[in-house]
Amino acid sequence: MTAIESFDNIYLDLSKESGKCRFAETGFGWKPSSGGDTFTLDHANIAQAQWSRAAKGYEIKILQRANSTIIQLDGFQHEDYDRLAKVFKNWYSTALENKEHALRGWNWGKAEFSKSELTFSVQNRPSFELAYSEIGNTNLAGRNEVAVEMALPPTAAADTGANPQLGGARARGTKAAAGRDQLVEMRFYIPGTTTRKETEGEDANSENGEQEKNAATIFYETLIDKAEIGETAGDTIATFLDVLHLTPRGRFDIDMYEASFRLRGKTYDYKIQYEAIKKFMVLPKPDDMHCMLCIGLDPPLRQGQTRYPFVVMQFKKDEEVTIDLNLNEDELKSKYQDKLEPHYEEPLHHVVTKIFRGLANKKISSPAKDFITHRNQYGIKCAIKASEGFLYCLEKAFMFVPKPATYIAYEQTQSVTFSRVSGAVSALSTFDITVLLKNGAGSSQFSNISREDLKALESFFKLKGLRVKNEIDEDANLLAAALREQDMDDSEDEVVGVKADRGSADEDEESVDEDFQADSESDVAEEYDSNHDSSGSGSEESGVDNDDEEDDEDDEEEEEEERPKKKKKTG
């Protein structure tokens, strides 16, 4: 009878459900407590084993000989160590190494690359290990900084429980999905210079091992090789160089592989699975010179704390390209029959679109034919807050590009409101659109839209069955009514005329001064009065001259009659 060592309440690869683990001379197996598929590993495939403290007690970490994959068995008790040490020594000819982790909590130490994982050690004790299978991507985030992105679950099922047949145990590259909170990125600051030999140890290439380079760059290159992040050039089906991207901003080389594509920039590299592509749109720019390709991603691209749910590329319409795909005839017939062609000689944006459609197997969306602007274009120039862009009306959704790229499905729209900003200088020539979402999901406002597109938009929205509220026409009707009332008030004021009661203003206008006598001789002539005589002078030239000569003569005659005769001087 074969000897067996059995242990209960053991978790396989951070599974949600525990199970029973049995060790025998031929290998070991694990089965979920609620039933399901059994995971087994042959004894010949066990290369190394470690015993250490873990979350649910103690764990055994087993390194496979075939593919360098790590298997974790968690939930053992401290007293199980002696039994397990004998099992691995006698049956598998492998020593169960007891490793103690560093508990100081320091965030500086030494990063070491082993065969299957990256180990961060503090004072020669491992602080944490990061399996290469859990690394999705890496970038040089700065001169001395390297960003490491974790591999996220490719589907929603993997995110909530992974493989139910194995009690929720994680498959390769999805252990990060064990809890509700997931580690998505880690950054290492690596100053100074070093050699590749010091980083990799004995595994370094003898030719390049002695060359001294920036330590962060060597760390980055080593991690790409160990984690097998970058595919080889021979696997590339097509490559497009120096493609302008509006979101994220910059120029990237596009490498297209069988299951993924890669954006290679000067600072950041992105590896994107075709499974993550949820939407693919071809949007002609209103300038008649460019065309934009918009790719919707879930999960989105990450650059530090910034997420990019859409990738927006821009191409010139008149830019031609000739390309031969790196596929033989057998592969084309077996995998991409009627999807790809071996040779393309067309405008660049047509070629990129067709290859994406063939490799990703996604439907391409384009603007609706039922709407066109007053300039015979599909894109409407507008803005979201301070960001200018173009709004496109697709068959099933709104799409605003380039930044912030915004997608709003018609079925999620509760109502669309046309309005004008009060007090704006351009209020007569532009208007705003406010899209209110269902279930209190918020709203989006597109501003500074040309007034000439109002009727076409309103007709299109009604054609799609959307609730439309036109506040511009309501405001115009209210304004017209107010102007009519004002005109009526003005006409009434003209009819009433002088009879209108204006309060005390009438009293000050024509009041008669009874004490005033216009012909009184007691009035003193002012300097500017025509009857004023200058003192010390009896000449007739003292009067003020008028421009009209006839009036001057009449005035002189009247003055001669009124003046007393001068006395003659006696000698």
Coordinates of C-alpha atoms in Angstrom, one line a residue:
M1 CA 0.0 0.0 0.0
T2 CA 1.3 3.4 -1.0
A3 CA 2.1 5.8 1.9
I4 CA 0.2 9.1 1.8
E5 CA 0.5 12.3 3.9
S6 CA -2.8 14.2 3.9
F7 CA -3.5 17.8 5.0
D8 CA -6.8 19.7 5.2
N9 CA -7.8 23.4 4.8
I10 CA -5.0 24.1 2.3
Y11 CA -5.3 26.9 -0.3
L12 CA -3.8 26.5 -3.8
D13 CA -2.4 29.7 -5.5
L14 CA -4.4 32.1 -3.3
S15 CA -7.7 30.3 -4.0
K16 CA -10.9 31.5 -2.4
E17 CA -11.8 28.0 -1.3
S18 CA -9.7 25.6 0.7
G19 CA -9.2 21.9 -0.1
K20 CA -7.4 18.7 0.8
C21 CA -3.8 18.2 -0.2
R22 CA -2.2 14.8 -0.4
F23 CA 1.4 13.9 -0.9
A24 CA 2.6 10.5 -2.3
E25 CA 5.8 9.1 -3.7
T26 CA 4.6 9.8 -7.2
G27 CA 3.7 13.5 -6.5
F28 CA 1.0 15.4 -4.8
G29 CA -2.5 16.5 -5.6
W30 CA -5.1 19.1 -4.3
K31 CA -8.8 19.0 -4.6
P32 CA -11.4 21.7 -3.5
S33 CA -13.5 20.9 -0.5
S34 CA -16.8 21.4 -2.4
G35 CA -15.7 19.1 -5.2
G36 CA -14.3 19.8 -8.6
D37 CA -11.2 19.1 -10.7
T38 CA -8.0 17.9 -8.9
F39 CA -4.7 19.6 -9.5
T40 CA -1.7 17.2 -9.6
L41 CA 2.0 17.6 -10.0
D42 CA 4.4 14.8 -10.8
H43 CA 7.4 14.3 -8.5
A44 CA 9.8 14.6 -11.4
N45 CA 8.6 18.2 -12.0
I46 CA 9.5 19.4 -8.5
A47 CA 12.7 21.4 -8.7
Q48 CA 12.8 23.3 -5.5
A49 CA 10.7 23.8 -2.4
Q50 CA 10.6 26.6 0.3
W51 CA 8.9 26.8 3.7
S52 CA 8.0 30.3 5.0
R53 CA 5.4 32.2 7.0
A54 CA 2.4 33.3 5.0
A55 CA -1.1 34.9 5.3
K56 CA -3.0 31.8 6.4
G57 CA -0.2 30.3 8.5
Y58 CA 2.7 28.7 6.7
E59 CA 3.1 28.0 3.0
I60 CA 5.1 25.7 0.7
K61 CA 6.4 27.4 -2.5
I62 CA 7.2 24.8 -5.2
L63 CA 9.2 25.7 -8.3
Q64 CA 8.4 23.5 -11.3
R65 CA 11.2 22.1 -13.3
A66 CA 9.5 22.2 -16.7
N67 CA 8.4 25.9 -17.0
S68 CA 9.8 27.6 -13.9
T69 CA 6.2 28.3 -12.7
I70 CA 5.7 28.7 -8.9
I71 CA 3.0 26.8 -7.1
Q72 CA 1.8 28.1 -3.7
L73 CA 0.2 25.9 -1.0
D74 CA -0.9 28.0 2.0
G75 CA -2.6 27.1 5.3
F76 CA -0.1 24.7 7.0
Q77 CA 0.6 24.7 10.7
H78 CA 4.0 25.2 12.3
E79 CA 4.1 21.6 13.5
D80 CA 3.6 20.2 10.0
Y81 CA 7.1 21.2 9.0
D82 CA 8.8 18.0 10.2
R83 CA 6.4 15.8 8.3
L84 CA 6.7 17.8 5.1
A85 CA 10.5 18.0 5.3
K86 CA 10.7 14.2 5.4
V87 CA 8.2 13.9 2.5
F88 CA 10.3 16.2 0.2
K89 CA 13.6 14.6 1.3
N90 CA 12.6 11.0 1.0
W91 CA 10.1 11.0 -1.8
Y92 CA 11.2 13.9 -4.0
S93 CA 14.9 14.1 -3.2
T94 CA 14.5 17.8 -2.5
A95 CA 15.4 19.8 0.7
L96 CA 12.5 21.8 2.1
E97 CA 14.3 25.1 2.7
N98 CA 13.2 27.2 5.6
K99 CA 13.2 30.9 4.7
E100 CA 12.6 33.7 7.1
H101 CA 11.3 37.0 5.7
A102 CA 12.6 40.5 6.7
L103 CA 10.1 42.1 9.1
R104 CA 11.8 45.5 9.5
G105 CA 9.5 47.3 7.0
W106 CA 12.3 49.0 5.2
N107 CA 11.6 50.2 1.6
W108 CA 15.3 50.1 0.5
G109 CA 17.2 46.9 -0.1
K110 CA 18.5 44.8 -3.0
A111 CA 16.6 43.4 -5.9
E112 CA 17.7 40.0 -7.1
F113 CA 16.6 38.1 -10.2
S114 CA 16.2 34.4 -9.8
K115 CA 15.0 31.8 -12.3
S116 CA 11.3 32.3 -11.6
E117 CA 10.8 35.5 -9.5
L118 CA 12.1 38.9 -8.5
T119 CA 13.2 39.0 -4.8
F120 CA 13.5 42.2 -2.9
S121 CA 15.8 41.5 0.1
V122 CA 16.5 43.6 3.2
Q123 CA 19.7 42.6 5.2
N124 CA 20.0 39.4 3.2
R125 CA 16.4 38.3 4.0
P126 CA 13.6 38.3 1.4
S127 CA 11.1 41.1 2.1
F128 CA 8.8 40.0 -0.8
E129 CA 8.9 38.0 -4.0
L130 CA 7.3 38.9 -7.3
A131 CA 6.8 36.1 -9.7
Y132 CA 7.6 36.9 -13.3
S133 CA 4.2 35.3 -14.3
E134 CA 2.5 38.1 -12.4
I135 CA 4.2 40.9 -14.3
G136 CA 2.3 42.4 -17.2
N137 CA 4.5 45.2 -18.3
T138 CA 7.4 47.5 -17.3
N139 CA 8.5 51.0 -18.2
L140 CA 11.3 53.4 -17.5
A141 CA 9.4 56.1 -15.6
G142 CA 12.4 58.3 -15.1
R143 CA 16.2 58.4 -15.2
N144 CA 16.5 56.2 -12.2
E145 CA 13.0 54.9 -11.8
V146 CA 11.4 51.7 -13.2
A147 CA 7.6 51.1 -13.1
V148 CA 6.4 47.5 -12.9
E149 CA 2.7 46.8 -13.8
M150 CA 1.0 43.7 -12.6
A151 CA -0.9 41.3 -14.9
L152 CA -4.6 41.9 -14.4
P153 CA -7.2 39.2 -15.1
P154 CA -8.2 39.1 -18.7
T155 CA -11.9 38.5 -18.1
A156 CA -14.5 39.4 -15.5
A157 CA -14.8 35.7 -14.4
A158 CA -11.1 35.6 -13.5
D159 CA -11.5 38.8 -11.5
T160 CA -14.2 37.3 -9.3
G161 CA -13.2 33.7 -8.8
A162 CA -10.9 32.5 -11.5
N163 CA -11.4 28.8 -12.2
P164 CA -14.4 27.5 -10.3
Q165 CA -13.4 23.9 -11.1
L166 CA -10.3 24.4 -8.9
G167 CA -12.1 26.2 -6.1
G168 CA -11.3 29.6 -7.4
A169 CA -7.6 28.9 -7.7
R170 CA -5.8 31.4 -9.9
A171 CA -4.3 30.5 -13.3
R172 CA -0.9 31.7 -14.5
G173 CA -0.6 35.5 -14.2
T174 CA -3.9 36.1 -12.3
K175 CA -2.8 35.7 -8.7
A176 CA -3.2 39.5 -8.2
A177 CA -7.0 39.0 -8.5
A178 CA -7.2 37.1 -5.2
G179 CA -8.7 40.0 -3.2
R180 CA -11.0 42.9 -3.8
D181 CA -8.1 45.3 -3.8
Q182 CA -5.5 44.5 -6.4
L183 CA -1.9 45.5 -6.7
V184 CA -1.6 47.1 -10.1
E185 CA 1.8 48.9 -10.1
M186 CA 5.0 49.0 -8.2
R187 CA 8.0 51.4 -8.7
F188 CA 11.6 50.9 -8.0
Y189 CA 14.1 53.8 -7.6
I190 CA 17.6 52.5 -8.7
P191 CA 20.4 55.1 -8.6
G192 CA 24.0 54.8 -9.9
T193 CA 25.6 52.6 -12.5
T194 CA 26.2 48.9 -12.6
T195 CA 27.0 46.0 -14.9
R196 CA 24.7 43.3 -16.2
K197 CA 26.8 40.6 -14.5
E198 CA 26.3 42.2 -11.1
T199 CA 22.5 42.3 -11.7
E200 CA 22.0 38.8 -13.1
G201 CA 24.9 37.0 -11.5
E202 CA 26.2 33.9 -13.3
D203 CA 23.4 34.0 -15.9
A204 CA 24.7 37.2 -17.5
N205 CA 26.1 37.1 -21.0
S206 CA 29.9 37.1 -20.8
E207 CA 30.2 39.6 -23.7
N208 CA 27.9 42.3 -22.3
G209 CA 28.2 41.4 -18.7
E210 CA 31.2 43.7 -18.0
Q211 CA 29.7 46.8 -19.7
E212 CA 28.8 49.5 -17.2
K213 CA 25.5 51.2 -17.7
N214 CA 22.8 53.0 -15.9
A215 CA 21.5 50.7 -13.1
A216 CA 17.8 51.5 -13.8
T217 CA 18.2 50.7 -17.5
I218 CA 19.9 47.3 -16.8
F219 CA 17.2 46.5 -14.3
Y220 CA 14.5 47.3 -16.9
E221 CA 16.2 45.3 -19.7
T222 CA 16.8 42.3 -17.4
L223 CA 13.2 42.3 -16.2
I224 CA 11.9 42.3 -19.8
D225 CA 14.1 39.3 -20.6
K226 CA 13.2 37.4 -17.4
A227 CA 9.4 38.1 -17.5
E228 CA 9.3 37.5 -21.3
I229 CA 7.4 40.8 -21.7
G230 CA 8.8 41.7 -25.1
E231 CA 8.1 39.3 -28.0
T232 CA 10.8 38.6 -30.5
A233 CA 11.0 40.4 -33.8
G234 CA 10.2 37.2 -35.7
D235 CA 6.8 37.0 -34.0
T236 CA 5.8 40.5 -35.3
I237 CA 3.1 40.3 -38.0
A238 CA 3.2 44.0 -38.9
T239 CA 5.0 47.1 -37.7
F240 CA 4.1 50.8 -38.2
L241 CA 6.7 53.4 -37.2
D242 CA 6.3 56.8 -35.7
V243 CA 2.5 56.9 -35.5
L244 CA 1.0 60.1 -34.0
H245 CA -1.2 59.4 -30.9
L246 CA -3.5 62.1 -29.6
T247 CA -4.3 60.0 -26.5
P248 CA -2.0 59.3 -24.8
R249 CA 0.0 62.1 -26.4
G250 CA 3.1 61.3 -28.3
R251 CA 4.5 59.2 -31.2
F252 CA 4.6 55.4 -30.8
D253 CA 5.8 52.5 -33.0
I254 CA 3.0 49.9 -33.3
D255 CA 4.1 46.2 -33.2
M256 CA 1.2 43.8 -34.0
Y257 CA 1.4 40.2 -32.8
E258 CA -0.9 37.3 -32.9
A259 CA -2.6 37.9 -29.6
S260 CA -1.5 41.5 -28.7
F261 CA -0.1 44.7 -30.0
R262 CA 2.6 46.9 -28.5
L263 CA 3.0 50.7 -28.4
R264 CA 6.7 51.6 -28.1
G265 CA 7.4 55.2 -27.3
K266 CA 10.5 57.1 -26.1
T267 CA 9.4 57.0 -22.4
Y268 CA 6.6 54.5 -22.1
D269 CA 5.8 51.1 -23.7
Y270 CA 2.3 49.6 -23.6
K271 CA 1.4 45.9 -24.2
I272 CA -2.3 45.5 -25.0
Q273 CA -4.2 42.2 -25.5
Y274 CA -6.7 42.2 -28.4
E275 CA -9.2 40.8 -25.8
A276 CA -9.0 44.2 -24.1
I277 CA -10.3 46.0 -27.2
K278 CA -14.1 46.7 -26.7
K279 CA -14.7 49.3 -29.4
F280 CA -13.0 50.3 -32.6
M281 CA -14.0 53.5 -34.4
V282 CA -12.9 55.2 -37.6
L283 CA -13.6 59.0 -37.3
P284 CA -12.8 61.4 -40.2
K285 CA -11.5 64.7 -39.0
P286 CA -13.5 67.8 -40.3
D287 CA -10.3 69.3 -41.9
D288 CA -10.5 66.8 -44.8
M289 CA -6.8 66.0 -44.3
H290 CA -6.7 63.6 -41.3
C291 CA -8.5 60.5 -40.1
M292 CA -8.6 59.3 -36.5
L293 CA -8.7 55.7 -35.2
C294 CA -10.2 55.4 -31.7
I295 CA -9.7 52.1 -29.7
G296 CA -11.8 51.6 -26.5
L297 CA -10.0 49.5 -23.9
D298 CA -11.1 47.6 -20.8
P299 CA -9.1 47.5 -18.6
P300 CA -7.7 50.9 -19.6
L301 CA -4.1 51.8 -20.2
R302 CA -2.3 53.0 -17.0
Q303 CA 0.4 55.7 -16.8
G304 CA 1.1 56.3 -13.1
Q305 CA -2.2 57.5 -11.7
T306 CA -3.7 58.3 -15.1
R307 CA -6.0 56.0 -16.9
Y308 CA -6.6 56.0 -20.7
P309 CA -9.8 54.1 -21.6
F310 CA -9.3 55.1 -25.2
V311 CA -6.3 55.2 -27.6
V312 CA -6.7 57.8 -30.3
M313 CA -4.4 57.7 -33.3
Q314 CA -4.2 60.2 -36.2
F315 CA -3.2 59.5 -39.8
K316 CA -3.0 61.6 -42.9
K317 CA -5.5 60.6 -45.5
D318 CA -3.1 60.9 -48.4
E319 CA -0.3 58.9 -46.8
E320 CA 0.2 55.7 -48.7
V321 CA 2.0 52.5 -47.4
T322 CA 3.1 49.2 -48.9
I323 CA 3.5 46.3 -46.5
D324 CA 3.8 42.5 -46.6
L325 CA 2.6 40.6 -43.5
N326 CA 5.0 38.3 -41.7
L327 CA 2.7 35.3 -42.2
N328 CA 3.1 32.3 -44.4
E329 CA 0.3 31.0 -46.7
D330 CA -0.7 28.1 -44.3
E331 CA -1.2 30.5 -41.4
L332 CA -3.2 32.9 -43.5
K333 CA -5.5 30.1 -44.7
S334 CA -5.9 28.3 -41.3
K335 CA -6.1 31.3 -38.9
Y336 CA -7.0 34.4 -40.9
Q337 CA -9.0 33.2 -43.9
D338 CA -10.9 36.1 -45.4
K339 CA -9.7 38.4 -42.6
L340 CA -6.1 39.3 -43.7
E341 CA -4.3 39.6 -47.0
P342 CA -0.6 38.9 -47.5
H343 CA 0.0 42.2 -49.2
Y344 CA -1.4 45.8 -48.8
E345 CA -0.8 48.9 -50.8
E346 CA -3.3 51.4 -49.7
P347 CA -3.6 54.6 -47.5
L348 CA -2.0 54.0 -44.1
H349 CA -5.2 54.4 -42.0
H350 CA -7.0 51.8 -44.2
V351 CA -4.2 49.3 -43.7
V352 CA -4.0 49.7 -39.9
T353 CA -7.8 49.4 -39.7
K354 CA -8.0 46.2 -41.7
I355 CA -5.1 44.5 -39.8
F356 CA -6.7 45.5 -36.5
R357 CA -10.0 44.1 -37.6
G358 CA -8.4 40.9 -38.8
L359 CA -6.3 40.2 -35.7
A360 CA -8.7 41.5 -33.0
N361 CA -11.8 40.3 -34.8
K362 CA -13.7 43.4 -33.8
K363 CA -16.5 45.3 -35.6
I364 CA -15.6 48.8 -36.9
S365 CA -17.9 51.7 -36.1
S366 CA -18.2 54.9 -38.1
P367 CA -20.3 58.1 -37.9
A368 CA -24.0 57.8 -38.7
K369 CA -25.0 58.6 -42.3
D370 CA -28.2 60.4 -41.0
F371 CA -26.3 63.3 -39.6
I372 CA -24.1 65.8 -41.4
T373 CA -23.0 69.3 -40.4
H374 CA -23.6 72.5 -42.4
R375 CA -20.1 72.1 -43.7
N376 CA -20.9 68.6 -45.0
Q377 CA -18.7 66.9 -42.3
Y378 CA -19.4 64.3 -39.7
G379 CA -17.5 65.9 -36.8
I380 CA -18.9 68.8 -34.8
K381 CA -16.3 71.2 -33.4
C382 CA -17.1 71.8 -29.7
A383 CA -15.5 71.7 -26.3
I384 CA -15.8 69.9 -22.9
K385 CA -15.0 72.5 -20.3
A386 CA -11.7 74.0 -21.6
S387 CA -10.7 71.1 -23.9
E388 CA -11.6 71.5 -27.5
G389 CA -12.3 68.6 -29.8
F390 CA -14.9 67.0 -32.1
L391 CA -18.2 65.4 -31.3
Y392 CA -19.4 62.5 -33.5
C393 CA -22.9 61.0 -33.7
L394 CA -22.5 57.3 -34.2
E395 CA -25.3 54.8 -34.9
K396 CA -25.6 53.9 -31.2
A397 CA -23.6 56.5 -29.2
F398 CA -21.9 59.9 -28.9
M399 CA -18.1 60.0 -29.2
F400 CA -16.0 63.0 -28.3
V401 CA -12.3 63.0 -29.2
P402 CA -9.4 63.5 -28.6
K403 CA -9.2 64.5 -25.0
P404 CA -11.0 63.7 -22.8
A405 CA -12.2 60.9 -25.0
T406 CA -15.9 60.4 -24.0
Y407 CA -18.3 57.7 -25.1
I408 CA -22.0 58.0 -24.3
A409 CA -24.4 55.3 -25.6
Y410 CA -27.9 56.4 -26.6
E411 CA -29.5 53.7 -24.5
Q412 CA -27.8 55.3 -21.4
T413 CA -29.1 58.8 -22.3
Q414 CA -32.2 60.1 -20.5
S415 CA -32.5 63.4 -22.3
V416 CA -30.6 66.0 -24.4
T417 CA -31.0 69.7 -23.8
F418 CA -30.1 72.5 -26.1
S419 CA -29.2 75.7 -24.3
R420 CA -27.4 79.0 -24.7
V421 CA -24.9 80.5 -22.1
S422 CA -26.4 83.7 -20.8
G423 CA -24.3 86.7 -21.0
A424 CA -21.9 85.2 -23.5
V425 CA -20.7 87.4 -26.4
S426 CA -21.1 84.6 -28.9
A427 CA -24.5 83.5 -27.5
L428 CA -26.3 84.3 -30.8
S429 CA -23.9 82.2 -32.9
T430 CA -23.3 79.2 -30.6
F431 CA -25.2 76.9 -28.2
D432 CA -24.5 74.1 -25.7
I433 CA -25.7 70.5 -25.5
T434 CA -26.2 68.8 -22.1
V435 CA -26.6 65.0 -22.1
L436 CA -28.3 63.7 -19.0
L437 CA -27.6 60.1 -18.2
K438 CA -30.1 57.6 -16.7
N439 CA -30.1 56.4 -13.1
G440 CA -28.4 59.5 -11.8
A441 CA -25.1 58.7 -13.6
G442 CA -24.4 62.4 -14.1
S443 CA -24.3 64.5 -17.3
S444 CA -21.9 65.7 -19.9
Q445 CA -21.9 69.2 -21.5
F446 CA -20.6 70.0 -25.0
S447 CA -20.3 73.7 -25.5
N448 CA -19.6 76.3 -28.3
I449 CA -21.4 74.4 -31.1
S450 CA -22.3 76.4 -34.2
R451 CA -25.9 77.6 -34.3
E452 CA -26.1 76.4 -37.9
D453 CA -26.0 72.8 -36.7
L454 CA -28.9 73.1 -34.3
K455 CA -31.8 71.9 -36.6
A456 CA -29.8 69.0 -38.0
L457 CA -28.8 67.8 -34.5
E458 CA -32.4 68.2 -33.2
S459 CA -33.8 66.2 -36.1
F460 CA -31.1 63.4 -35.7
F461 CA -31.8 63.0 -32.0
K462 CA -35.5 62.7 -32.6
L463 CA -34.8 60.2 -35.2
K464 CA -32.9 58.1 -32.6
G465 CA -35.8 58.4 -30.2
L466 CA -34.0 60.6 -27.7
R467 CA -35.9 63.1 -25.5
V468 CA -35.0 66.6 -26.7
K469 CA -35.6 69.8 -24.8
N470 CA -34.9 73.0 -26.8
E471 CA -34.4 75.8 -24.3
I472 CA -33.1 78.1 -27.1
D473 CA -36.5 78.4 -28.8
E474 CA -38.2 78.8 -25.4
D475 CA -35.8 81.7 -24.5
A476 CA -36.5 83.2 -27.9
N477 CA -40.2 83.1 -27.4
L478 CA -40.0 84.6 -24.0
L479 CA -37.7 87.3 -25.3
A480 CA -40.1 88.1 -28.2
A481 CA -43.0 88.4 -25.7
A482 CA -41.0 90.7 -23.5
L483 CA -40.1 92.9 -26.5
R484 CA -43.8 93.1 -27.5
E485 CA -44.8 94.2 -24.0
Q486 CA -42.1 96.8 -24.0
D487 CA -43.3 98.2 -27.3
M488 CA -46.8 98.5 -26.0
D489 CA -45.6 100.3 -22.9
D490 CA -43.6 102.8 -25.0
S491 CA -46.7 103.5 -27.2
E492 CA -48.8 104.3 -24.1
D493 CA -46.2 106.7 -22.9
E494 CA -46.3 108.6 -26.2
V495 CA -50.1 108.9 -26.1
V496 CA -50.3 110.3 -22.6
G497 CA -47.5 112.8 -23.3
V498 CA -47.5 115.9 -21.0
K499 CA -50.4 114.5 -19.0
A500 CA -48.2 111.8 -17.6
D501 CA -47.6 112.2 -13.9
R502 CA -43.8 112.5 -13.3
G503 CA -43.9 113.6 -9.7
S504 CA -41.9 116.6 -8.6
A505 CA -40.2 116.9 -12.0
D506 CA -43.3 118.8 -13.4
E507 CA -43.1 121.4 -10.6
D508 CA -39.5 122.4 -11.5
E509 CA -40.1 122.7 -15.2
E510 CA -42.3 125.9 -15.7
S511 CA -42.7 127.7 -12.3
V512 CA -43.5 131.4 -12.6
D513 CA -41.6 133.9 -10.4
E514 CA -44.1 136.6 -9.5
D515 CA -41.4 139.1 -8.1
F516 CA -39.5 139.1 -11.4
Q517 CA -40.0 142.1 -13.7
A518 CA -38.4 141.9 -17.0
D519 CA -38.6 145.6 -17.9
S520 CA -37.5 146.9 -14.5
E521 CA -34.9 149.7 -14.6
S522 CA -33.5 148.6 -11.3
D523 CA -32.0 145.5 -12.9
V524 CA -28.2 145.7 -13.0
A525 CA -26.8 145.0 -16.5
E526 CA -24.3 142.2 -16.6
E527 CA -21.0 142.3 -18.4
Y528 CA -22.3 140.1 -21.1
D529 CA -25.6 142.1 -21.5
S530 CA -25.9 144.3 -24.6
N531 CA -27.1 147.2 -22.4
H532 CA -24.1 147.2 -20.2
D533 CA -21.9 150.4 -20.1
S534 CA -18.3 150.0 -19.2
S535 CA -17.3 152.3 -16.4
G536 CA -15.0 155.2 -17.4
S537 CA -15.9 155.0 -21.0
G538 CA -18.7 156.8 -22.9
S539 CA -17.9 155.7 -26.4
E540 CA -20.3 153.8 -28.5
E541 CA -17.8 151.1 -29.1
S542 CA -18.5 149.6 -25.7
G543 CA -21.4 147.4 -27.0
V544 CA -20.8 143.8 -27.9
D545 CA -20.4 143.4 -31.7
N546 CA -22.8 141.1 -33.5
D547 CA -22.0 139.2 -36.7
D548 CA -25.0 140.6 -38.5
E549 CA -24.3 144.2 -39.6
E550 CA -28.0 145.1 -40.0
D551 CA -28.7 144.1 -36.4
D552 CA -25.8 146.3 -35.3
E553 CA -27.2 149.3 -37.1
D554 CA -30.6 148.9 -35.5
D555 CA -29.1 148.5 -32.1
E556 CA -27.0 151.7 -32.5
E557 CA -30.1 153.7 -33.5
E558 CA -32.0 152.6 -30.4
E559 CA -29.1 153.3 -28.2
E560 CA -28.8 156.9 -29.5
E561 CA -32.4 157.5 -28.7
E562 CA -32.1 156.3 -25.2
R563 CA -28.8 157.9 -24.3
P564 CA -28.9 161.4 -22.7
K565 CA -27.2 164.2 -24.6
K566 CA -23.6 164.9 -23.7
K567 CA -22.7 168.2 -22.1
K568 CA -20.3 170.4 -23.9
K569 CA -17.1 171.2 -22.3
T570 CA -16.5 174.9 -21.4
G571 CA -13.1 176.3 -21.7

